[in-house]
């Protein structure tokens, strides 16, 4: 009675513990990300390619000095990507022909709402912060570079020339600065305010508003609103996105969704295989056992039959012997009587 | 007698020893470079091509080809195909060494190898397919070690412990199959994350299944292939039972592999239909895909079948080699050749000779250890004290 | 067996190598093709269905020249119609059936070419594959010629104002050309892109008309393709600056309003419109009048009617995207470099609240007592079109403005405020339209001092623009951004090369260590 | 760290973690269960 009650209470507490786990904000496995997260809107129609953002980024993150100075315009002549020395780069695209006005596009981590790098990292070195930044923790990084593989935007870079503690290098959206209430370095430095910092939702509103207000200046799409499940860095441009080096074939599937199916099969295999294989094993064993038993039986009655034959043969043999003996005796008696008769008949005459 | 081969001795400065020695010396030098100068000093890896032949060849191919271990063990221990019994120990050994080499190579590829336990000890990134691969490989390596340990124990003559381990055989085998199923497929699942970088003809939601099924084919072929090699080089180490059953094994595994390849071909075609990528077959990559599918899946499948029907052991052995080659090509396609296919040619990856050097070094070490073991321990023959013990 | 195997192996390996090479991919190098203005695509056969071979690209002038060399004329190739004029078809008058037409070409061309070749003169191809090629030797560099006011005037002048020499109507009853003075329309009014029944296409019609006339009239206009259709030769055509009006009894001035019938329903004030001034500003009548040269309200009524394609009068005048509407045309005028500086930064495609009153300054339509009244001078309704005086005294306008923002990094900017205004006013003065629309209204200030009332003391930038990204007004840039966007934006749209670097505006601080 | 889950990533991190623990538990349990199942079998088909 009392014991059962105590059990019951135990159960309750257990249930309580379970409910203490974080609960799911959105239902049916659909997630809309952190509602108040920050982001940056890059309006390429305003960018003049002055590379102040690159300079500021370099200073704020005290990265090594660039190979060519930031005010060297020739740098823009080739299309670059981010590397271990530059979290962000500005590229020039002569979409209006060599004579026409070029378009500049800033490249850096887009801070996905569902980061591929985080989904890929097997030490959980990447975290999507509620503030919107995707941050990296070098203190646990093993250096497998799966994050570099996974990133659909080819952003993370690796310190290939460090022997002892190579790190993955990528934009942090100046997470520490934002935490202090400062602006990201690049945003603060942009003279044209081509970079707008703010709540992601507001940024989308701004972008839409600009497109609505200047329909002939913008392409009616906000890059990053839906791409790979949405990014906190957004872009609006006047030239088709693919001409500015944007991947327009990335789709809207968030990275974790790509692998969730496969990962879901893991427990199934763990659950079913042992039982299945064990079963097969038992069956095969059983087959063998039965086979053995049958063999044994066969041998047994083979032995019996031969035994019977042997007995019969013996019996017959003894019979025969007996008969012959009797005959011999009879014969002997008869002979004796005859001899006796012969002797009495010869004395009278 | 069965144990007389053990007394056969080889000259220390044999051709093999000299070459192996040289390779290992170079390897050690490269190792020094790698761990003083960083990955950049010995490889052509860069930000856009973070994975090279160490992952593409040593890891992916290594794991696939080491699948002989669990396939053979499953065949004999679980499906109770006693006639393949002689193949188990060599297969387990190759499996064990194969996985050891994979981990060995990983020590070079990974930025901070001493942190390899972190994913399990420090911070568990369970959302990563790689976490699962890592866990399974680690566990499976242990399993293989245990499965292999009786051999060493027999050699050392530790009867008691051996007995304990042998009693666990079936459990270990089952566990081995579970783990292999998981990580073989998950190696494919790792590439589910890169639809934008892997050519659509090779990218498919079926990738895990492709990898798992092809790994079985690879495993079986490997057993046949290295079986035939062993027969060339270690004949003197083999007892009669081993020699006698050799052809049974080749024919049996050949038949099995043929069926697996047929299934593999089928699901690859289904995958093509699933992605509706028929139109891509016309392109250059499409042709390459056809070469892989027809030349290295369908062809060996048929050759195996012919070989089995005609009891043509030689053909099967050659086909085994061909199949192994095919799997290697498939893995290389996914990691290197058809990865980053959209990048301009000058941004594509080609291995640095030092990378290849380290790969060769790793393989050589593997072979040397294999040779050391088979020349001393009861792999190709039954230890006299344990006749009929398993 | 093993042989069978090795064989297949070799075979497969072969495919592998082939595949590898294909992966590299072969680059197709397109041959250099010579651009000509006179390339005629011979596609006469297409009316009979699909072609067996690629169409022929025919260099017409080349042949004209060759024919002239032989002292022959066009009739070598072109037959005469009953009216004596030349058919534009080659060697035939009508397209009977595919075989005959094909033969005409093949026989004609090949014979001539072989003949020439036999006289070992320069000749053309004779084999099928030489003419019928997928990648023709020539590409057409033909450019359309615009029969603009200048050209039109020169023709009027040359023909002693005999408009009927070109302009005509077609009287279907007598099946003959007719002509009614003062009812001329654009050729396109009747001649459309494709021929309709017996009515030739615009292309045939104008070639027949122009070339025919030029051939008959010695040392008149061009008779070869290049004469009209070569971009260089077009530039060479003499242009008569401010050519006299082409008179088709059009009015000098109009008070634009709805048609008589619905005048009562139209509430907007009429628009005093100088037809005279616009004639000088546009390329041709078609710019506004489409093809038929009717008055707007003939087709565009308040509710819109079929002749006007259902376009309401209001739209016809104000549609910003339309080519023929007033507002549309004026909107596009803002793209001119002189205007783009201010106007690109403003929201386009939208009329300001007080825009109506700029044009609708005439009397209410119902106060127009007589028709004649619509066509009197407009000066009583409009300000004179040459007044660019600002209401603000130039001396009250600061000459330089010091912008000391950023002065931690650079020296303060000394912005030549006065010079900016002067140069803008100069540009405005240079254009009648600009003068009329913002000449003396001081709106020039609004180019920079936007979203604020016109007046002597417009607000400074920092009175609105301060911290960036304030959440209360998401669309408003901070001061830093406002300056740069305004200055650079304007300089870029007006294609002023400076500033090319920060230091063009901000002098580097000497003290600052780099 | 907020108490509720906002991203699929977070969600998977939690659920997969739990599942791995359960799986390990299951494997261990399976061995015991296996022996329990075959405990009473006669010597010759004694397993494991």
CSV table of N, CA, C and O in Angstrom, one decimal, chain A residues 114-208:
chain,number,residue,atom,x,y,z
A,114,UNK,N,19.4,28.5,-39.9
A,114,UNK,CA,19.7,27.0,-39.6
A,114,UNK,C,21.1,26.7,-40.2
A,114,UNK,O,21.2,26.2,-41.3
A,115,UNK,N,22.2,27.0,-39.5
A,115,UNK,CA,23.5,27.0,-40.1
A,115,UNK,C,23.9,25.6,-40.5
A,115,UNK,O,23.8,24.7,-39.7
A,116,UNK,N,24.4,25.5,-41.7
A,116,UNK,CA,25.0,24.2,-42.1
A,116,UNK,C,26.2,23.8,-41.3
A,116,UNK,O,26.4,22.6,-41.0
A,117,UNK,N,27.0,24.8,-41.0
A,117,UNK,CA,28.2,24.5,-40.3
A,117,UNK,C,27.9,23.9,-38.9
A,117,UNK,O,28.5,22.9,-38.5
A,118,UNK,N,26.9,24.5,-38.3
A,118,UNK,CA,26.5,24.0,-36.9
A,118,UNK,C,26.0,22.6,-37.1
A,118,UNK,O,26.3,21.7,-36.3
A,119,UNK,N,25.2,22.4,-38.1
A,119,UNK,CA,24.6,21.0,-38.3
A,119,UNK,C,25.7,20.0,-38.6
A,119,UNK,O,25.6,18.8,-38.2
A,120,UNK,N,26.8,20.5,-39.2
A,120,UNK,CA,27.9,19.6,-39.6
A,120,UNK,C,28.9,19.3,-38.5
A,120,UNK,O,29.4,18.2,-38.5
A,121,UNK,N,29.0,20.2,-37.6
A,121,UNK,CA,30.1,20.1,-36.6
A,121,UNK,C,29.9,19.0,-35.6
A,121,UNK,O,28.8,19.1,-34.9
A,122,UNK,N,30.8,18.1,-35.4
A,122,UNK,CA,30.6,17.0,-34.5
A,122,UNK,C,31.1,17.3,-33.1
A,122,UNK,O,31.1,16.4,-32.3
A,123,UNK,N,31.6,18.5,-32.9
A,123,UNK,CA,31.9,18.9,-31.5
A,123,UNK,C,31.0,20.1,-31.1
A,123,UNK,O,31.2,20.7,-30.1
A,124,UNK,N,30.1,20.4,-32.0
A,124,UNK,CA,29.2,21.5,-31.6
A,124,UNK,C,30.0,22.8,-31.4
A,124,UNK,O,29.7,23.5,-30.5
A,125,UNK,N,31.0,23.0,-32.3
A,125,UNK,CA,31.8,24.2,-32.1
A,125,UNK,C,31.0,25.5,-32.6
A,125,UNK,O,31.4,26.6,-32.3
A,126,UNK,N,30.0,25.3,-33.4
A,126,UNK,CA,29.2,26.4,-33.9
A,126,UNK,C,27.9,26.5,-33.2
A,126,UNK,O,27.2,25.5,-32.9
A,127,UNK,N,27.5,27.8,-32.9
A,127,UNK,CA,26.3,28.0,-32.2
A,127,UNK,C,25.5,29.2,-32.9
A,127,UNK,O,26.1,30.2,-33.2
A,128,UNK,N,24.3,29.0,-33.1
A,128,UNK,CA,23.4,30.0,-33.5
A,128,UNK,C,22.9,30.8,-32.3
A,128,UNK,O,22.1,30.3,-31.5
A,129,UNK,N,23.4,32.0,-32.1
A,129,UNK,CA,23.0,32.8,-30.9
A,129,UNK,C,21.6,33.4,-31.2
A,129,UNK,O,21.3,33.7,-32.3
A,130,UNK,N,20.9,33.6,-30.1
A,130,UNK,CA,19.6,34.3,-30.2
A,130,UNK,C,19.7,35.7,-30.8
A,130,UNK,O,18.8,36.2,-31.4
A,131,UNK,N,20.9,36.2,-30.7
A,131,UNK,CA,21.1,37.6,-31.3
A,131,UNK,C,21.3,37.5,-32.8
A,131,UNK,O,21.3,38.5,-33.5
A,132,UNK,N,21.4,36.3,-33.4
A,132,UNK,CA,21.4,36.1,-34.8
A,132,UNK,C,22.8,35.6,-35.3
A,132,UNK,O,22.9,35.0,-36.4
A,133,UNK,N,23.9,36.0,-34.6
A,133,UNK,CA,25.2,35.6,-35.1
A,133,UNK,C,25.4,34.1,-35.0
A,133,UNK,O,24.9,33.4,-34.1
A,134,UNK,N,26.2,33.5,-35.9
A,134,UNK,CA,26.6,32.1,-35.8
A,134,UNK,C,28.1,32.2,-35.3
A,134,UNK,O,28.9,32.7,-36.1
A,135,UNK,N,28.3,31.8,-34.1
A,135,UNK,CA,29.7,31.9,-33.5
A,135,UNK,C,30.4,30.6,-33.4
A,135,UNK,O,29.8,29.5,-33.3
A,136,UNK,N,31.7,30.7,-33.4
A,136,UNK,CA,32.6,29.5,-33.5
A,136,UNK,C,33.5,29.5,-32.2
A,136,UNK,O,34.0,30.5,-31.8
A,137,UNK,N,33.6,28.3,-31.7
A,137,UNK,CA,34.4,28.1,-30.4
A,137,UNK,C,35.6,27.3,-30.7
A,137,UNK,O,35.6,26.0,-30.9
A,138,UNK,N,36.8,27.9,-30.9
A,138,UNK,CA,38.0,27.3,-31.3
A,138,UNK,C,38.5,26.3,-30.2
A,138,UNK,O,39.3,25.4,-30.5
A,139,UNK,N,38.0,26.5,-29.0
A,139,UNK,CA,38.6,25.7,-27.9
A,139,UNK,C,38.2,24.2,-27.9
A,139,UNK,O,38.7,23.4,-27.3
A,140,UNK,N,37.1,23.9,-28.7
A,140,UNK,CA,36.7,22.5,-28.9
A,140,UNK,C,37.0,22.0,-30.3
A,140,UNK,O,37.0,20.7,-30.5
A,141,UNK,N,37.3,22.9,-31.2
A,141,UNK,CA,37.4,22.5,-32.6
A,141,UNK,C,38.5,21.4,-32.8
A,141,UNK,O,39.6,21.5,-32.3
A,142,UNK,N,38.1,20.4,-33.6
A,142,UNK,CA,39.1,19.3,-33.9
A,142,UNK,C,39.8,19.5,-35.2
A,142,UNK,O,40.9,19.0,-35.4
A,143,UNK,N,39.2,20.3,-36.0
A,143,UNK,CA,39.8,20.6,-37.3
A,143,UNK,C,39.5,19.7,-38.4
A,143,UNK,O,40.3,19.5,-39.3
A,144,UNK,N,38.3,19.1,-38.4
A,144,UNK,CA,37.9,18.2,-39.5
A,144,UNK,C,37.5,18.9,-40.8
A,144,UNK,O,37.5,18.3,-41.8
A,145,UNK,N,37.2,20.2,-40.6
A,145,UNK,CA,36.8,21.0,-41.8
A,145,UNK,C,35.5,20.6,-42.5
A,145,UNK,O,35.3,20.9,-43.7
A,146,UNK,N,34.7,19.8,-41.8
A,146,UNK,CA,33.4,19.5,-42.3
A,146,UNK,C,32.6,20.8,-42.5
A,146,UNK,O,31.7,20.8,-43.4
A,147,UNK,N,32.8,21.8,-41.7
A,147,UNK,CA,32.0,23.0,-41.8
A,147,UNK,C,32.3,23.7,-43.1
A,147,UNK,O,31.4,24.2,-43.8
A,148,UNK,N,33.6,23.7,-43.5
A,148,UNK,CA,34.0,24.3,-44.8
A,148,UNK,C,33.3,23.6,-45.9
A,148,UNK,O,32.8,24.2,-46.9
A,149,UNK,N,33.2,22.2,-45.8
A,149,UNK,CA,32.5,21.4,-46.8
A,149,UNK,C,31.0,21.8,-46.8
A,149,UNK,O,30.4,22.0,-47.9
A,150,UNK,N,30.4,21.9,-45.6
A,150,UNK,CA,29.0,22.0,-45.6
A,150,UNK,C,28.5,23.4,-46.0
A,150,UNK,O,27.4,23.5,-46.6
A,151,UNK,N,29.2,24.5,-45.8
A,151,UNK,CA,28.7,25.8,-46.0
A,151,UNK,C,28.3,26.0,-47.5
A,151,UNK,O,29.2,26.0,-48.3
A,152,UNK,N,27.1,26.3,-47.7
A,152,UNK,CA,26.6,26.5,-49.1
A,152,UNK,C,27.2,27.8,-49.7
A,152,UNK,O,27.2,27.9,-50.9
A,153,UNK,N,27.7,28.7,-48.9
A,153,UNK,CA,28.2,30.0,-49.4
A,153,UNK,C,29.7,30.0,-49.5
A,153,UNK,O,30.3,31.0,-49.8
A,154,UNK,N,30.3,28.9,-49.1
A,154,UNK,CA,31.8,28.8,-49.2
A,154,UNK,C,32.5,29.9,-48.3
A,154,UNK,O,33.4,30.6,-48.8
A,155,UNK,N,32.0,30.1,-47.1
A,155,UNK,CA,32.5,31.2,-46.3
A,155,UNK,C,33.6,30.8,-45.3
A,155,UNK,O,34.7,31.4,-45.3
A,156,UNK,N,33.4,29.8,-44.5
A,156,UNK,CA,34.5,29.5,-43.5
A,156,UNK,C,35.8,29.2,-44.1
A,156,UNK,O,35.9,28.6,-45.2
A,157,UNK,N,36.9,29.7,-43.5
A,157,UNK,CA,38.2,29.5,-44.0
A,157,UNK,C,39.0,28.8,-42.9
A,157,UNK,O,38.6,28.8,-41.8
A,158,UNK,N,40.2,28.2,-43.3
A,158,UNK,CA,40.9,27.4,-42.3
A,158,UNK,C,42.4,27.8,-42.3
A,158,UNK,O,42.9,28.2,-43.3
A,159,UNK,N,43.0,27.8,-41.1
A,159,UNK,CA,44.4,28.2,-41.0
A,159,UNK,C,45.3,27.1,-41.4
A,159,UNK,O,45.8,26.4,-40.5
A,160,UNK,N,45.4,26.8,-42.7
A,160,UNK,CA,46.2,25.7,-43.2
A,160,UNK,C,47.7,25.7,-42.8
A,160,UNK,O,48.3,24.7,-42.8
A,161,UNK,N,48.1,26.9,-42.5
A,161,UNK,CA,49.6,27.0,-42.2
A,161,UNK,C,49.9,27.0,-40.8
A,161,UNK,O,51.1,27.3,-40.4
A,162,UNK,N,48.9,26.8,-39.9
A,162,UNK,CA,49.3,26.7,-38.5
A,162,UNK,C,49.4,25.2,-38.1
A,162,UNK,O,48.5,24.4,-38.4
A,163,UNK,N,50.5,24.9,-37.5
A,163,UNK,CA,50.8,23.5,-37.2
A,163,UNK,C,50.0,23.0,-35.9
A,163,UNK,O,49.5,21.9,-35.9
A,164,UNK,N,50.0,23.9,-34.9
A,164,UNK,CA,49.5,23.4,-33.6
A,164,UNK,C,48.1,23.7,-33.3
A,164,UNK,O,47.3,22.8,-33.1
A,165,UNK,N,47.7,25.0,-33.4
A,165,UNK,CA,46.3,25.2,-33.2
A,165,UNK,C,45.6,26.0,-34.3
A,165,UNK,O,45.3,27.1,-34.2
A,166,UNK,N,45.5,25.3,-35.5
A,166,UNK,CA,44.7,25.9,-36.6
A,166,UNK,C,43.3,26.1,-36.2
A,166,UNK,O,42.7,25.3,-35.5
A,167,UNK,N,42.7,27.3,-36.7
A,167,UNK,CA,41.3,27.5,-36.4
A,167,UNK,C,40.5,27.7,-37.7
A,167,UNK,O,41.1,28.0,-38.7
A,168,UNK,N,39.2,27.6,-37.6
A,168,UNK,CA,38.3,28.0,-38.6
A,168,UNK,C,38.1,29.4,-38.5
A,168,UNK,O,37.9,29.9,-37.3
A,169,UNK,N,38.2,30.2,-39.5
A,169,UNK,CA,38.0,31.7,-39.5
A,169,UNK,C,36.8,32.1,-40.2
A,169,UNK,O,36.6,31.7,-41.4
A,170,UNK,N,35.9,32.8,-39.5
A,170,UNK,CA,34.8,33.4,-40.2
A,170,UNK,C,34.2,34.5,-39.5
A,170,UNK,O,34.4,34.7,-38.3
A,171,UNK,N,33.4,35.4,-40.2
A,171,UNK,CA,32.7,36.5,-39.6
A,171,UNK,C,31.9,36.1,-38.4
A,171,UNK,O,31.2,35.1,-38.5
A,172,UNK,N,31.9,37.0,-37.4
A,172,UNK,CA,31.1,36.7,-36.2
A,172,UNK,C,29.9,37.6,-36.1
A,172,UNK,O,29.3,37.7,-35.0
A,173,UNK,N,29.7,38.4,-37.1
A,173,UNK,CA,28.7,39.5,-37.1
A,173,UNK,C,29.0,40.4,-35.9
A,173,UNK,O,28.2,41.0,-35.2
A,174,UNK,N,30.3,40.4,-35.5
A,174,UNK,CA,30.8,41.2,-34.4
A,174,UNK,C,30.0,40.9,-33.1
A,174,UNK,O,29.5,41.9,-32.4
A,175,UNK,N,29.7,39.7,-32.9
A,175,UNK,CA,28.9,39.3,-31.7
A,175,UNK,C,29.2,40.0,-30.4
A,175,UNK,O,28.4,40.6,-29.8
A,176,UNK,N,30.6,40.0,-30.1
A,176,UNK,CA,30.9,40.7,-28.8
A,176,UNK,C,30.5,42.2,-28.9
A,176,UNK,O,30.0,42.7,-27.9
A,177,UNK,N,30.8,42.8,-30.0
A,177,UNK,CA,30.5,44.3,-30.1
A,177,UNK,C,29.0,44.5,-30.0
A,177,UNK,O,28.5,45.3,-29.2
A,178,UNK,N,28.2,43.7,-30.7
A,178,UNK,CA,26.7,43.8,-30.6
A,178,UNK,C,26.3,43.6,-29.2
A,178,UNK,O,25.4,44.4,-28.7
A,179,UNK,N,26.9,42.7,-28.5
A,179,UNK,CA,26.5,42.5,-27.1
A,179,UNK,C,26.8,43.7,-26.2
A,179,UNK,O,26.0,44.0,-25.3
A,180,UNK,N,27.8,44.5,-26.6
A,180,UNK,CA,28.1,45.7,-25.9
A,180,UNK,C,27.2,46.9,-26.4
A,180,UNK,O,27.3,48.0,-26.0
A,181,UNK,N,26.3,46.6,-27.4
A,181,UNK,CA,25.4,47.6,-27.9
A,181,UNK,C,26.1,48.4,-29.0
A,181,UNK,O,25.6,49.4,-29.4
A,182,UNK,N,27.2,47.9,-29.5
A,182,UNK,CA,27.9,48.6,-30.6
A,182,UNK,C,27.4,48.0,-31.9
A,182,UNK,O,26.8,46.9,-31.9
A,183,UNK,N,27.7,48.7,-33.0
A,183,UNK,CA,27.4,48.2,-34.3
A,183,UNK,C,28.5,47.2,-34.8
A,183,UNK,O,29.7,47.4,-34.4
A,184,UNK,N,28.2,46.3,-35.7
A,184,UNK,CA,29.3,45.5,-36.3
A,184,UNK,C,30.3,46.5,-37.0
A,184,UNK,O,29.9,47.5,-37.5
A,185,UNK,N,31.6,46.1,-37.0
A,185,UNK,CA,32.6,47.0,-37.5
A,185,UNK,C,32.3,47.5,-38.9
A,185,UNK,O,32.3,48.7,-39.2
A,186,UNK,N,31.9,46.5,-39.8
A,186,UNK,CA,31.7,46.9,-41.2
A,186,UNK,C,30.6,47.9,-41.3
A,186,UNK,O,30.6,48.9,-42.1
A,187,UNK,N,29.5,47.6,-40.6
A,187,UNK,CA,28.3,48.5,-40.7
A,187,UNK,C,28.6,49.9,-40.3
A,187,UNK,O,28.3,50.8,-40.9
A,188,UNK,N,29.3,50.0,-39.2
A,188,UNK,CA,29.7,51.3,-38.6
A,188,UNK,C,30.5,52.0,-39.6
A,188,UNK,O,30.4,53.2,-39.8
A,189,UNK,N,31.4,51.3,-40.4
A,189,UNK,CA,32.3,52.0,-41.2
A,189,UNK,C,31.7,52.4,-42.6
A,189,UNK,O,32.3,53.3,-43.3
A,190,UNK,N,30.6,51.8,-43.0
A,190,UNK,CA,30.1,52.0,-44.3
A,190,UNK,C,29.6,53.5,-44.5
A,190,UNK,O,28.7,53.9,-43.9
A,191,UNK,N,30.3,54.2,-45.4
A,191,UNK,CA,30.0,55.6,-45.5
A,191,UNK,C,28.6,55.8,-46.2
A,191,UNK,O,28.0,56.8,-46.0
A,192,UNK,N,28.2,54.8,-47.0
A,192,UNK,CA,27.0,55.0,-47.8
A,192,UNK,C,25.8,54.4,-47.0
A,192,UNK,O,24.7,54.4,-47.5
A,193,UNK,N,26.1,53.8,-45.8
A,193,UNK,CA,25.0,53.1,-45.1
A,193,UNK,C,24.4,52.1,-46.1
A,193,UNK,O,23.2,51.9,-46.1
A,194,UNK,N,25.2,51.5,-46.9
A,194,UNK,CA,24.7,50.5,-47.8
A,194,UNK,C,24.5,49.2,-47.0
A,194,UNK,O,23.8,48.3,-47.4
A,195,UNK,N,25.1,49.2,-45.8
A,195,UNK,CA,24.8,48.1,-44.8
A,195,UNK,C,23.9,48.7,-43.7
A,195,UNK,O,24.2,49.7,-43.1
A,196,UNK,N,22.7,48.0,-43.6
A,196,UNK,CA,21.8,48.5,-42.5
A,196,UNK,C,21.7,47.4,-41.5
A,196,UNK,O,21.5,46.2,-41.8
A,197,UNK,N,22.0,47.8,-40.2
A,197,UNK,CA,22.0,46.8,-39.1
A,197,UNK,C,20.6,47.0,-38.4
A,197,UNK,O,20.1,48.1,-38.2
A,198,UNK,N,20.0,45.8,-38.0
A,198,UNK,CA,18.8,45.9,-37.3
A,198,UNK,C,18.1,44.6,-37.1
A,198,UNK,O,18.7,43.5,-37.5
A,199,UNK,N,16.9,44.6,-36.5
A,199,UNK,CA,16.2,43.3,-36.4
A,199,UNK,C,15.9,42.7,-37.7
A,199,UNK,O,15.5,43.5,-38.7
A,200,UNK,N,16.1,41.4,-37.9
A,200,UNK,CA,15.9,40.8,-39.2
A,200,UNK,C,14.6,41.2,-39.8
A,200,UNK,O,14.5,41.5,-41.0
A,201,UNK,N,13.5,41.1,-39.0
A,201,UNK,CA,12.2,41.4,-39.5
A,201,UNK,C,12.1,42.8,-40.0
A,201,UNK,O,11.6,43.0,-41.1
A,202,UNK,N,12.7,43.7,-39.3
A,202,UNK,CA,12.6,45.1,-39.8
A,202,UNK,C,13.4,45.2,-41.1
A,202,UNK,O,12.9,45.9,-42.0
A,203,UNK,N,14.5,44.6,-41.2
A,203,UNK,CA,15.3,44.7,-42.4
A,203,UNK,C,14.5,44.2,-43.6
A,203,UNK,O,14.6,44.8,-44.7
A,204,UNK,N,13.8,43.1,-43.4
A,204,UNK,CA,12.9,42.6,-44.5
A,204,UNK,C,11.9,43.7,-44.9
A,204,UNK,O,11.7,44.0,-46.1
A,205,UNK,N,11.3,44.3,-43.9
A,205,UNK,CA,10.4,45.4,-44.2
A,205,UNK,C,11.1,46.5,-45.0
A,205,UNK,O,10.6,47.0,-46.0
A,206,UNK,N,12.2,46.9,-44.5
A,206,UNK,CA,13.0,48.0,-45.2
A,206,UNK,C,13.2,47.6,-46.6
A,206,UNK,O,12.9,48.3,-47.6
A,207,UNK,N,13.7,46.4,-46.8
A,207,UNK,CA,14.1,45.9,-48.2
A,207,UNK,C,12.8,46.0,-49.0
A,207,UNK,O,12.8,46.6,-50.1
A,208,UNK,N,11.7,45.4,-48.5
A,208,UNK,CA,10.5,45.4,-49.3
A,208,UNK,C,10.1,46.8,-49.7
A,208,UNK,O,9.7,47.1,-50.8
